[in-house]
Tab-separated table of C-alpha atoms in Angstrom:
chain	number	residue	atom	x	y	z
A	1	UNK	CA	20.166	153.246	-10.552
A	2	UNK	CA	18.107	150.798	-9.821
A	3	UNK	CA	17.425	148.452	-6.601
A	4	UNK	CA	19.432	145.138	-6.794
A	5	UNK	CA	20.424	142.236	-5.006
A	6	UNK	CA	23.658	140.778	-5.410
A	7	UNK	CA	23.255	136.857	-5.915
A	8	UNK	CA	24.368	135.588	-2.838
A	9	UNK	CA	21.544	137.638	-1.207
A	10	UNK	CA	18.970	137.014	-3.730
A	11	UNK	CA	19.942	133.101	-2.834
A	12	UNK	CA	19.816	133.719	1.212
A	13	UNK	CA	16.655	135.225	1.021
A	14	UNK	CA	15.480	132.306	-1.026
A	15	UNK	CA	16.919	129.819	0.756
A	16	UNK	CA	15.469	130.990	4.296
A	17	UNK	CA	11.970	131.288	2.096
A	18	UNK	CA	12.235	127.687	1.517
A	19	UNK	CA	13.133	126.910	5.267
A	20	UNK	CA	9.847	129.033	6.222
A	21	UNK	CA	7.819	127.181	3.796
A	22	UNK	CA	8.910	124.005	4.489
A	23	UNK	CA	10.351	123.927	8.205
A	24	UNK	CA	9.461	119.777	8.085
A	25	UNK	CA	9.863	117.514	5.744
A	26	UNK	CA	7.009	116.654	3.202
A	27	UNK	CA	5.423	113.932	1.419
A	28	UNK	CA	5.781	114.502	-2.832
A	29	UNK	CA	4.525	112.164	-5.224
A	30	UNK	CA	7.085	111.635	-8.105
A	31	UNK	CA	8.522	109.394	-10.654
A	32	UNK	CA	11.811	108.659	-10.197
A	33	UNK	CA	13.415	110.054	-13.957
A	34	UNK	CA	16.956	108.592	-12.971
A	35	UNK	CA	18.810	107.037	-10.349
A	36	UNK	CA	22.156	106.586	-9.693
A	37	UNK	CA	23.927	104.969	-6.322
A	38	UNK	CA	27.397	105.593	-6.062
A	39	UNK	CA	30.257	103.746	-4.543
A	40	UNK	CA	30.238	105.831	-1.543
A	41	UNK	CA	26.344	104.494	-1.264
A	42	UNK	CA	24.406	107.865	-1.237
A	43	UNK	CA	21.807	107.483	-4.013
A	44	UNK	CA	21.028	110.583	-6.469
A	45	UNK	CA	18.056	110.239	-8.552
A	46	UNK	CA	15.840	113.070	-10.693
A	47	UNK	CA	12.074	113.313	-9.812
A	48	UNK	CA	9.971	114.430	-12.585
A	49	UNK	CA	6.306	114.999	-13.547
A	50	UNK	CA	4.410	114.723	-16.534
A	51	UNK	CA	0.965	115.906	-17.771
A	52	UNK	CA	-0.405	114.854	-21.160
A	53	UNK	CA	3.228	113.435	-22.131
A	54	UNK	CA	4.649	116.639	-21.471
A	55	UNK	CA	7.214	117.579	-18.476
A	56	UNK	CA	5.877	119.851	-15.878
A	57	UNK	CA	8.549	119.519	-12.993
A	58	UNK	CA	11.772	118.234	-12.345
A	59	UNK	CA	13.758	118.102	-9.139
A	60	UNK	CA	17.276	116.736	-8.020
A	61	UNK	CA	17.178	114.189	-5.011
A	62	UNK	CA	19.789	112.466	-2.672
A	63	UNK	CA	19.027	109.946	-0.330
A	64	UNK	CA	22.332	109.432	2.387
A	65	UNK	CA	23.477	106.135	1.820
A	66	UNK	CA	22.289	105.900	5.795
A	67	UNK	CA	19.041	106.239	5.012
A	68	UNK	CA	19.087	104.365	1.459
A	69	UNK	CA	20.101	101.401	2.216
A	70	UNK	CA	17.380	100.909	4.975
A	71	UNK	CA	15.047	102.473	2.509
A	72	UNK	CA	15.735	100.386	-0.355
A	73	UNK	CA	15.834	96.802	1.995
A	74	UNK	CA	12.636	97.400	3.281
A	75	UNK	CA	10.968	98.763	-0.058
A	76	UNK	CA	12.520	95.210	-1.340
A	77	UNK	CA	11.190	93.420	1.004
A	78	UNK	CA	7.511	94.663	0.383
A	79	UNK	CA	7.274	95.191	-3.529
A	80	UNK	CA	10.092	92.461	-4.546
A	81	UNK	CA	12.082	95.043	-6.530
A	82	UNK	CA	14.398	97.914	-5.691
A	83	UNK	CA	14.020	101.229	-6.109
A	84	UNK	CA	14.902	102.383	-9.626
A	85	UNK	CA	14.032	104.530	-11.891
A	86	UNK	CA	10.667	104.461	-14.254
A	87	UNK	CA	8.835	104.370	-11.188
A	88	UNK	CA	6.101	106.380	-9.655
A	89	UNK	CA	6.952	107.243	-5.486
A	90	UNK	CA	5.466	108.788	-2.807
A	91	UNK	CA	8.703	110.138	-1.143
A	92	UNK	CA	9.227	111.898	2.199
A	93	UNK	CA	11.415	114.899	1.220
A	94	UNK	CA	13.118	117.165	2.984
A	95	UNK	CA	13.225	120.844	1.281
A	96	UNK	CA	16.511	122.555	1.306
A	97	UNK	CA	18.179	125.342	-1.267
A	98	UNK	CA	21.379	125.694	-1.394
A	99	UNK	CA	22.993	129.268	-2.091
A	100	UNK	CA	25.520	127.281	-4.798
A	101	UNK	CA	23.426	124.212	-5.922
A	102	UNK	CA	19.904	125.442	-5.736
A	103	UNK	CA	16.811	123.459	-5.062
A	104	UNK	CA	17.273	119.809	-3.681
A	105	UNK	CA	15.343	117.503	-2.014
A	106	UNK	CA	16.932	115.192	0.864
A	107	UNK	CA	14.809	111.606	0.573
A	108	UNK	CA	13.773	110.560	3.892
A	109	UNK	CA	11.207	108.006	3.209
A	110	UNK	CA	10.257	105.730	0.253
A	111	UNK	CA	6.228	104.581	0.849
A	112	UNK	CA	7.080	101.511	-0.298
A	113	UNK	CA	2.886	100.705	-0.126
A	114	UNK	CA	2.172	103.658	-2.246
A	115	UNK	CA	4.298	101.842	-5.170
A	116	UNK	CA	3.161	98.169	-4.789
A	117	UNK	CA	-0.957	100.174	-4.680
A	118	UNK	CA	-0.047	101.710	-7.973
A	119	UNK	CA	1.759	98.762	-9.447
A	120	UNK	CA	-1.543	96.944	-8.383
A	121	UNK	CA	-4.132	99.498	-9.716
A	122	UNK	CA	-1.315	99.568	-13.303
A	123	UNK	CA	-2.005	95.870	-13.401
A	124	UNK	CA	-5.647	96.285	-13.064
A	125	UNK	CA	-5.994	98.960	-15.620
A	126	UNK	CA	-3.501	96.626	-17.541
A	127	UNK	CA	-6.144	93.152	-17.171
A	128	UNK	CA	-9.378	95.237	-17.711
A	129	UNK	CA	-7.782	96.550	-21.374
A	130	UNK	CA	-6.973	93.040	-22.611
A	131	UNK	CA	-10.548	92.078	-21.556
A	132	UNK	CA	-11.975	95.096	-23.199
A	133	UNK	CA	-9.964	94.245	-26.680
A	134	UNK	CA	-10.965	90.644	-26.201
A	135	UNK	CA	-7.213	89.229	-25.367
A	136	UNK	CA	-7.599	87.420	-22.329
A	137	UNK	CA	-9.396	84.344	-23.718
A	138	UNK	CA	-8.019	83.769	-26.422
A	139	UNK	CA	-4.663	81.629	-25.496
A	140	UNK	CA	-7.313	79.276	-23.842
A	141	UNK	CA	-9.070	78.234	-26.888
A	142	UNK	CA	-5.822	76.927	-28.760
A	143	UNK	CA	-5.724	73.150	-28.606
A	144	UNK	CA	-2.620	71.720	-27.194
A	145	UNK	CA	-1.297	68.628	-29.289
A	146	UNK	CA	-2.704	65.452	-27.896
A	147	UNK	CA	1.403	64.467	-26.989
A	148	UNK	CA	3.990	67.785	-26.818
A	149	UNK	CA	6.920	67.285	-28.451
A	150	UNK	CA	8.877	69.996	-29.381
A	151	UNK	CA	8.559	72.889	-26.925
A	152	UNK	CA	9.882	76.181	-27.666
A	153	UNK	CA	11.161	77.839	-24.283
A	154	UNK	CA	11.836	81.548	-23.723
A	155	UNK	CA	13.679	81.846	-20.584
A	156	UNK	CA	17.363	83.290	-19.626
A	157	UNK	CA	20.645	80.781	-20.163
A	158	UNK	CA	21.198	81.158	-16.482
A	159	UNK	CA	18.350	80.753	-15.059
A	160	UNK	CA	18.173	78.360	-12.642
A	161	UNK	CA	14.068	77.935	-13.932
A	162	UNK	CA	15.465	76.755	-17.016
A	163	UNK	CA	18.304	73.930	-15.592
A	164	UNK	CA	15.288	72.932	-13.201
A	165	UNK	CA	13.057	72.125	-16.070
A	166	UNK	CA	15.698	70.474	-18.234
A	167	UNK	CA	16.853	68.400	-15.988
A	168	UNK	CA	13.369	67.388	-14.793
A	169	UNK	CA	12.387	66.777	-17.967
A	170	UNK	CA	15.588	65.033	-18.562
A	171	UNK	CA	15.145	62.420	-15.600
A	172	UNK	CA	11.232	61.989	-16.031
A	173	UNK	CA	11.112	58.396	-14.551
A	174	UNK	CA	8.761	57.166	-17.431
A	175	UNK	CA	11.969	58.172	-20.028
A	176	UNK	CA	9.895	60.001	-22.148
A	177	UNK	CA	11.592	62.364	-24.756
A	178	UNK	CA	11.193	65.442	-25.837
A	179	UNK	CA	13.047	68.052	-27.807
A	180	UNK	CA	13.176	71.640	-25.455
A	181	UNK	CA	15.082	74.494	-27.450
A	182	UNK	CA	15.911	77.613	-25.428
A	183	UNK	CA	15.184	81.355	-27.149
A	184	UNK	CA	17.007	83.059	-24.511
A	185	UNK	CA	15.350	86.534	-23.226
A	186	UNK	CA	16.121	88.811	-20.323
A	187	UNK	CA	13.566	87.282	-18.003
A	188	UNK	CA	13.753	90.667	-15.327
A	189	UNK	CA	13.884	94.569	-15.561
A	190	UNK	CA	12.572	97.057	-17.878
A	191	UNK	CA	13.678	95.577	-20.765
A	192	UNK	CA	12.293	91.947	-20.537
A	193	UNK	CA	8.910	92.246	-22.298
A	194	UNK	CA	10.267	93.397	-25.450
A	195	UNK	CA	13.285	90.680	-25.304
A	196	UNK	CA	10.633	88.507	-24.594
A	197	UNK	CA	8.727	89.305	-27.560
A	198	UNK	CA	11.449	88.990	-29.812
A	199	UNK	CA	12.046	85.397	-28.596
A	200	UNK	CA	8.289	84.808	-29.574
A	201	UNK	CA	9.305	85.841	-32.968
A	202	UNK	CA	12.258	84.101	-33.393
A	203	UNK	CA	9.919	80.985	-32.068
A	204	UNK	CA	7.795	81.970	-34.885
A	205	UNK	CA	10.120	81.960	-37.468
A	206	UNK	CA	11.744	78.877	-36.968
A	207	UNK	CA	11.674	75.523	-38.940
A	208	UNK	CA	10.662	73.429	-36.473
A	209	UNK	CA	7.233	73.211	-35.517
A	210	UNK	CA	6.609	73.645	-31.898
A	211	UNK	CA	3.702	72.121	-30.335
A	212	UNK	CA	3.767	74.857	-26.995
A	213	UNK	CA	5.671	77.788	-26.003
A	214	UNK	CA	7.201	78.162	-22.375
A	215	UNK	CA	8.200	81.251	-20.634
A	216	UNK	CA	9.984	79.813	-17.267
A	217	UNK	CA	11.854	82.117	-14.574
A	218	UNK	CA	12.293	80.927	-11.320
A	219	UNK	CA	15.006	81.381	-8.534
A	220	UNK	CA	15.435	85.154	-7.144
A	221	UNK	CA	11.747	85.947	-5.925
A	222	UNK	CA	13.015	89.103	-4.506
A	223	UNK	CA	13.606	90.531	-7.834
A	224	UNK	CA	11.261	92.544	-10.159
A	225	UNK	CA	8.741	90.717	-11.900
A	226	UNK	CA	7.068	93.932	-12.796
A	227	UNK	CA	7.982	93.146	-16.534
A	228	UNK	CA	5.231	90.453	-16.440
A	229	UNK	CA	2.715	92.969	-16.274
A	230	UNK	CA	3.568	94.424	-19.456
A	231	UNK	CA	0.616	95.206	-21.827
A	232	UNK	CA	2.349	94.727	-25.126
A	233	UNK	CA	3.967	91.688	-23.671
A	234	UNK	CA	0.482	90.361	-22.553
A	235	UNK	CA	-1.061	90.800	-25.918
A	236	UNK	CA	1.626	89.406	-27.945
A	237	UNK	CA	1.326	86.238	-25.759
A	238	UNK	CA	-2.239	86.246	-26.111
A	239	UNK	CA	-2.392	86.760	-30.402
A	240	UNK	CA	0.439	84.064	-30.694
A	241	UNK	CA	-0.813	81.247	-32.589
A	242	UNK	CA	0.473	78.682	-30.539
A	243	UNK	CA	-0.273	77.668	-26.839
A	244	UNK	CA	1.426	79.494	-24.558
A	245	UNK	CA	3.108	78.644	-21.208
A	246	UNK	CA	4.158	80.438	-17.983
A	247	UNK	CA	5.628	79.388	-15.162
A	248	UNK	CA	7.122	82.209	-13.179
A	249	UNK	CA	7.772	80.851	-10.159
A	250	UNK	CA	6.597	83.436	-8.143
A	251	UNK	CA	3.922	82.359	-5.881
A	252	UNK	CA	2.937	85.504	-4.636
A	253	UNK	CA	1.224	87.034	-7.402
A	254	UNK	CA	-1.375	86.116	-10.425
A	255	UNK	CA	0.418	88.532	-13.281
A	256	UNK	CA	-1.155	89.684	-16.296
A	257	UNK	CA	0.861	87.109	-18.413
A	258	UNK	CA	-0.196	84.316	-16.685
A	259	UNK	CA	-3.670	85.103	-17.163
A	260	UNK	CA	-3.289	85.508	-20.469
A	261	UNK	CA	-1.344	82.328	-20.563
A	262	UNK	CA	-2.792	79.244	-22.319
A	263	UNK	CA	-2.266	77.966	-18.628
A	264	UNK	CA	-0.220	78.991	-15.475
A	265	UNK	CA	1.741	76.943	-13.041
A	266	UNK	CA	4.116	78.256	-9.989
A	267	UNK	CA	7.176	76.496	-10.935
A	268	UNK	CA	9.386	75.770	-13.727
A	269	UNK	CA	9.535	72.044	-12.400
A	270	UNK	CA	5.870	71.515	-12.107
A	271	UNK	CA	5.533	72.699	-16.323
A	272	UNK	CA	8.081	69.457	-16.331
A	273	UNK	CA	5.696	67.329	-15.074
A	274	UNK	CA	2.434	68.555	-16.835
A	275	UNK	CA	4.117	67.661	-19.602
A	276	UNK	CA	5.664	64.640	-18.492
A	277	UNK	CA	1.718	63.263	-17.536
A	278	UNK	CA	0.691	64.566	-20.753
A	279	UNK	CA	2.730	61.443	-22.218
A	280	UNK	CA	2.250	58.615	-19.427
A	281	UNK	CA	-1.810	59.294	-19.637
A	282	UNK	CA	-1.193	58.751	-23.236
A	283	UNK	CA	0.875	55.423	-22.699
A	284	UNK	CA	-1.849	54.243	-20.136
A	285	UNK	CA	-4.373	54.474	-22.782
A	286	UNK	CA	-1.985	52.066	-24.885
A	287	UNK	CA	-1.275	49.728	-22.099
A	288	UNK	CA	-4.708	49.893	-21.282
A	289	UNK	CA	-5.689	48.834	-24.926
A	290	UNK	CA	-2.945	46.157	-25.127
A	291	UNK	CA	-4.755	44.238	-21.473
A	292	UNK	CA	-8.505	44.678	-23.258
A	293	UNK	CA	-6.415	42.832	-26.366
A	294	UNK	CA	-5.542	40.065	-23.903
A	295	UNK	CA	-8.479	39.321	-22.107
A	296	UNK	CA	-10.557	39.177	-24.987
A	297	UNK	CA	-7.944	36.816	-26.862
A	298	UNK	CA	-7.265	34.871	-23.677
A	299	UNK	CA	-11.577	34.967	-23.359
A	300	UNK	CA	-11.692	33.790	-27.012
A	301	UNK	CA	-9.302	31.095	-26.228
A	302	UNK	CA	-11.468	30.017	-23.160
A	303	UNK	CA	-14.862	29.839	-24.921
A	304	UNK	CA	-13.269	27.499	-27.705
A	305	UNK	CA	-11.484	25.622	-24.867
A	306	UNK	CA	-15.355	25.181	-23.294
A	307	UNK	CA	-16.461	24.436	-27.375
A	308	UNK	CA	-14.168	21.843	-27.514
A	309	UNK	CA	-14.968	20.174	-24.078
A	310	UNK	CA	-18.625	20.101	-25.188
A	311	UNK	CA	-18.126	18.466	-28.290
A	312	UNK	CA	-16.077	16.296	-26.317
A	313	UNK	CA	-19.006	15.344	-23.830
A	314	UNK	CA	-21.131	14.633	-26.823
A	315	UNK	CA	-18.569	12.366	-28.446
A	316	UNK	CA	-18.172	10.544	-25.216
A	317	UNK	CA	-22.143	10.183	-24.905
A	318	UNK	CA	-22.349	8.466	-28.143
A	319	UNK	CA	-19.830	6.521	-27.908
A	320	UNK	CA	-21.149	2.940	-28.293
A	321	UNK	CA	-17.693	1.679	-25.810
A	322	UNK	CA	-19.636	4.154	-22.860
A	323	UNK	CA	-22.790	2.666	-23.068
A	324	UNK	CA	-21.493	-0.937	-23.272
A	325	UNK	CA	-20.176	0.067	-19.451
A	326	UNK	CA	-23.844	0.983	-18.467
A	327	UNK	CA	-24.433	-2.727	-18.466
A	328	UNK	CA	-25.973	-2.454	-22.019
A	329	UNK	CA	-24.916	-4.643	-25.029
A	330	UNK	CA	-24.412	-4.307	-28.404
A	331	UNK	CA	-26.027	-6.634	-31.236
A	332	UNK	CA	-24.306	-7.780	-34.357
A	333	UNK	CA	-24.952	-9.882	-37.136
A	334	UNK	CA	-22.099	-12.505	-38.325
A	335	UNK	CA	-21.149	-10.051	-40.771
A	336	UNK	CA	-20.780	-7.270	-37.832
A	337	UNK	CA	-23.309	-5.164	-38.878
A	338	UNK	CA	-24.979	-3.660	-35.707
A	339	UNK	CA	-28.890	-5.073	-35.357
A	340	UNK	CA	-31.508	-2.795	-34.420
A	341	UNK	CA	-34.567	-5.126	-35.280
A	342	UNK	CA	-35.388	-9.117	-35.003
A	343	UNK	CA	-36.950	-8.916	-38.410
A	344	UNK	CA	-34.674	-10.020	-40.026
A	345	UNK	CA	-33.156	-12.674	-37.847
A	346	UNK	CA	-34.436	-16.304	-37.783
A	347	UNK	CA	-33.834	-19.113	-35.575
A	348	UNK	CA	-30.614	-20.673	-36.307
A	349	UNK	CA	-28.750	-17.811	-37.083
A	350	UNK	CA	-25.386	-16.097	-35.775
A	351	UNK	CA	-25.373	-13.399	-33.561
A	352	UNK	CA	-22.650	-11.905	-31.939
A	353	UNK	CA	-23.566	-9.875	-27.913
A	354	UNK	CA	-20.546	-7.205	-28.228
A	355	UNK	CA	-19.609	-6.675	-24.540
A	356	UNK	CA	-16.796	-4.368	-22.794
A	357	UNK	CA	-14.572	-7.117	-22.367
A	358	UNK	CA	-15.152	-9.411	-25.139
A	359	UNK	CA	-18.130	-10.880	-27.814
A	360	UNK	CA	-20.307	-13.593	-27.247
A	361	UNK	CA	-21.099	-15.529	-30.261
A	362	UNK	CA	-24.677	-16.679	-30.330
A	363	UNK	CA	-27.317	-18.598	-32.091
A	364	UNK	CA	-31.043	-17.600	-32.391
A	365	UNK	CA	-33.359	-20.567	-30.839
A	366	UNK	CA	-36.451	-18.427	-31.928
A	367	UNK	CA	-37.749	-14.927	-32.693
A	368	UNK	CA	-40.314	-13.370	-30.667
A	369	UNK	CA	-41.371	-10.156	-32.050
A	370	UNK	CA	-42.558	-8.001	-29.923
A	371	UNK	CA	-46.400	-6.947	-29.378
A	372	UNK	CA	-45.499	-3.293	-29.926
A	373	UNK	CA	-43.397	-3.687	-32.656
A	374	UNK	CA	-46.453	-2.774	-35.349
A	375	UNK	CA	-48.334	0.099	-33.870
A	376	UNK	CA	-46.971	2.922	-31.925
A	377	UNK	CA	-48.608	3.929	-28.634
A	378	UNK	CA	-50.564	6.339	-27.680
A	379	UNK	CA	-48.515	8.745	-25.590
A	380	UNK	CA	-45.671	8.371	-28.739
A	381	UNK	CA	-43.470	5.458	-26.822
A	382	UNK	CA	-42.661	2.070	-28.280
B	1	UNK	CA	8.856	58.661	-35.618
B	2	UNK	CA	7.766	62.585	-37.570
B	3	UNK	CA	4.586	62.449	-38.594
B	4	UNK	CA	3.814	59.337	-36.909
B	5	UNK	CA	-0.533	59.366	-35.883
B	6	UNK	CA	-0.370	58.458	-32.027
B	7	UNK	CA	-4.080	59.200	-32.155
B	8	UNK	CA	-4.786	57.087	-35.367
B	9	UNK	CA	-2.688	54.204	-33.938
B	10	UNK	CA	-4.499	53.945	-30.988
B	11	UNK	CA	-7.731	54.376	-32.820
B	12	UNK	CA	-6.639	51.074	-34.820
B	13	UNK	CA	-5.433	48.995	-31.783
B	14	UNK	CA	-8.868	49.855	-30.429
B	15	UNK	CA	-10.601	48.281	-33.078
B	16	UNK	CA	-8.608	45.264	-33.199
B	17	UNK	CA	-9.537	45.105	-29.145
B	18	UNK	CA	-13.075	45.122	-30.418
B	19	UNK	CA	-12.783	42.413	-32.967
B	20	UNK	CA	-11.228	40.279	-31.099
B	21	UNK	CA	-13.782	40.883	-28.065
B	22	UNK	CA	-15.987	39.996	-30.731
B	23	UNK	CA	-17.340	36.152	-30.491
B	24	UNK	CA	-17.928	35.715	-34.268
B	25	UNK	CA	-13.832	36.059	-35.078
B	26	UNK	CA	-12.645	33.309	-35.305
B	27	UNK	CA	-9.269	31.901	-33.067
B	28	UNK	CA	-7.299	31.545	-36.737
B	29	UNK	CA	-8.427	35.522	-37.118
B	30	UNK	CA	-7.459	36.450	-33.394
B	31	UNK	CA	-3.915	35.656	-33.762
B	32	UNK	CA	-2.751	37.512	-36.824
B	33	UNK	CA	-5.121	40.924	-35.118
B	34	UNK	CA	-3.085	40.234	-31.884
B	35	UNK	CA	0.062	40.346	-33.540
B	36	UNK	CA	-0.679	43.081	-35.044
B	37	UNK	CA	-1.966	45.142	-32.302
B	38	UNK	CA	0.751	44.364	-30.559
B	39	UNK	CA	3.339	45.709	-33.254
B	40	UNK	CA	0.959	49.001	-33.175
B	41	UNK	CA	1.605	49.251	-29.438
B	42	UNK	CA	4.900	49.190	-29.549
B	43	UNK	CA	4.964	52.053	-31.681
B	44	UNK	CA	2.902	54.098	-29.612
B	45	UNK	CA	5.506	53.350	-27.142
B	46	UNK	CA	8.532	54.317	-28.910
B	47	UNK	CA	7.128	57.277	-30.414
B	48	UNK	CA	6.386	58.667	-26.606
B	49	UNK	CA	10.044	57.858	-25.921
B	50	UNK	CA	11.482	58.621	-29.631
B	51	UNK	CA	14.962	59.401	-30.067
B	52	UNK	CA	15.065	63.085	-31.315
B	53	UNK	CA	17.098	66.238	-31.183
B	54	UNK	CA	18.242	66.273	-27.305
B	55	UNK	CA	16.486	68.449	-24.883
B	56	UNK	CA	18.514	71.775	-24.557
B	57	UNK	CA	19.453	73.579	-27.966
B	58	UNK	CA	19.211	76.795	-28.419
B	59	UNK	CA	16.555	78.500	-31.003
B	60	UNK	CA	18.238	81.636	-31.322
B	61	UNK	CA	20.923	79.981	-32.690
B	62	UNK	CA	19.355	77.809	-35.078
């Protein structure tokens, strides 16, 4: 008969193998397959590898709820989501095999760097691909209507982005209207970019034709905005024909959908107000128009007030009545027709010296014509 | 106010601005143009504040 072990042995031996090879705990990168935290707090997840789409390792894990919750707070704190699963860690694992359950690994540590470095370098490789297929410029190139009317926004029912840009929008001080119709999406989480690109669709396919699309979040920075990063999401925003919006209101990071974006802004509320000033600029240029109107009509008005004075002047300077007041008199003959010449006045006739305040009736005792009557001078003067 | 030209409009107050800046028209032209450019400006205005479908909705619902 052969040499055996019975089972329990065969899993001793193993076991104290393990506790040889790994007397300390270790560092193992992994992607967390699952995750689970249950109501006692301790937190089981699967690690797993892949190679070429194909699995190459999987492990169970448990993290204490002692250690998880500190774990999970601080790995919050520095990459603004939780641990979950989907993602790639660098854990600190202790080894241990258990003669009943086998191989598991006891989480120590979460490197919460590790994952925001390879969230980073994803987002990279993410921003250099758009630029390589051409995707990154092209939002930036579709003209936004002179005055936005109907916007199309993509954003979660709750979310307080949303009720801050409504109501902002709502109150604008210059009471300018516009019609904002939600497409609600699931704004965080794995699931987002493809909600979010069914909302695009949905914008797509509706009657009414928007002049912009805007994606607003805001409120709960600490959660994941991971979903932002999203390659398909990216180039969907990018290839959509019309001009497309974010405001995440996260001002920590630049994300790959904002630079895609037509344009970016922090804040749901400050979108409000772009497009709020879109609308006074263009009621400045009216009011604007309307005071050039006025000025020239009032200017118009003045230069044929200043016509009419000088015609005025020129009326008074040949008025007969003004020059009487110089001390001059006028010369009529009995019939009243003005005289400009003795010629044809002898002596004995009536003429009548028309003065400011009255006439003197006159009669000629001689004519005298003058010397220079005949022949002009000279230098022109009579 | 659909389909209303806010662009257009302002194009044609514009011009009226320049024809009346313009010394040959005459006063009897200037106030029929003002009138006029007036009435246009006023419907620039309402159109920024028109009275449409109220902000809110819901598109995926329509």
């Amino acid at each position: 008969m052969e040499e055996y072990f019975d089972l329990y042995t065969l899993q001793s031996r193993t076991r104290r193998g393990m506790e040889d090879l790994y007397p300390d705990p270790v560092w193992v990168k992994a992607e967390i397959a699952s995750l689970s935290v249950k109501p006692n707090g301790h937190c089981y997840m699967e690690f797993s590898q892949s190679e070429g789409g194909k699995l190459v390792a999987k492990a169970r894990a448990v993290a204490w709820n002692s250690r998880y919750a500190l774990m999970d707070g601080y790995f919050l704190s520095v990459t603004g989501s939780r641990i979950a699963a989907g993602m790639e860690v660098l854990a600190l694992v202790r080894v241990t095999y258990h003669e009943v359950y086998g191989l598991s690994l006891t989480v120590e540590d979460v490197n919460a760097e590790f994952t925001l470095g390879q969230r980073e370098k994803a987002r990279r490789e993410t921003l250099a691909r758009l630029e390589r297929e051409g995707l990154t410029g092209l939002q930036k190139r579709i003209p936004l209507a002179g005055i936005p009317y109907n916007l199309a926004v993509i954003s979660s029912e709750t979310a307080a982005g949303w009720g801050d840009f409504r109501k902002h929008l709502a109150e604008n001080p210059g009471k300018y209207t516009f019609n904002a119709v939600l497409f609600p999406a699931l704004m965080q989480g794995d699931a987002a970019p493809l909600s979010i690109e069914a909302a695009l669709g949905s914008v797509a396919a509706s009657p009414v034709r928007f002049d912009a699309v805007l994606i607003l979040r805001g409120g709960g920075s600490g959660l994941d905005l991971s979903c932002f990063d999203d390659y398909r999401l990216a180039s969907a925003v990018a290839l959509f024909p019309l001009p497309v919006f974010s405001a995440i209101g996260h001002d920590r990071d630049v994300h790959v959908l904002d630079t895609v974006a037509h344009m970016s802004v922090k804040t749901p509320t400050a979108l409000a107000d772009f497009f709020v000033e879109r609308k006074r600029m263009a009621e400045d240029e009216v009011d604007d128009a309307v005071r050039r109107l006025r000025n020239a009509a009032s200017a118009a008005l003045d230069r044929a007030g200043t016509a009419l004075r000088m015609l005025e002047l020129r009326l008074a300077a040949a008025d007969p009545r003004n020059v009487l007041q110089k001390g001059y008199s006028l010369v009529l003959d009995d019939s009243s027709v003005r005289l400009s010449s003795v010629s044809s006045r002898k002596a004995g006739d009536t003429v009548r010296l028309v003065f400011p305040d009255g006439v003197l009736v006159c009669t000629v005792d001689r004519v005298e014509e003058s010397p220079y009557s005949k022949t002009e001078r000279k230098d022109g003067r009579l | 106010m659909e389909g209303f030209d806010f662009d257009g409009t302002l194009s044609r107050i514009e011009e009226i601005v320049r024809k009346v800046e313009d010394p040959e028209t005459g006063l009897d032209e200037i106030v029929p143009l003002m009138k006029r450019a007036e009435e246009l400006a006023s419907a620039c205005r309402n159109y920024l504040r028109q009275v449409g479908d109220a902000v809110s909705g819901n598109g995926a619902e329509e």
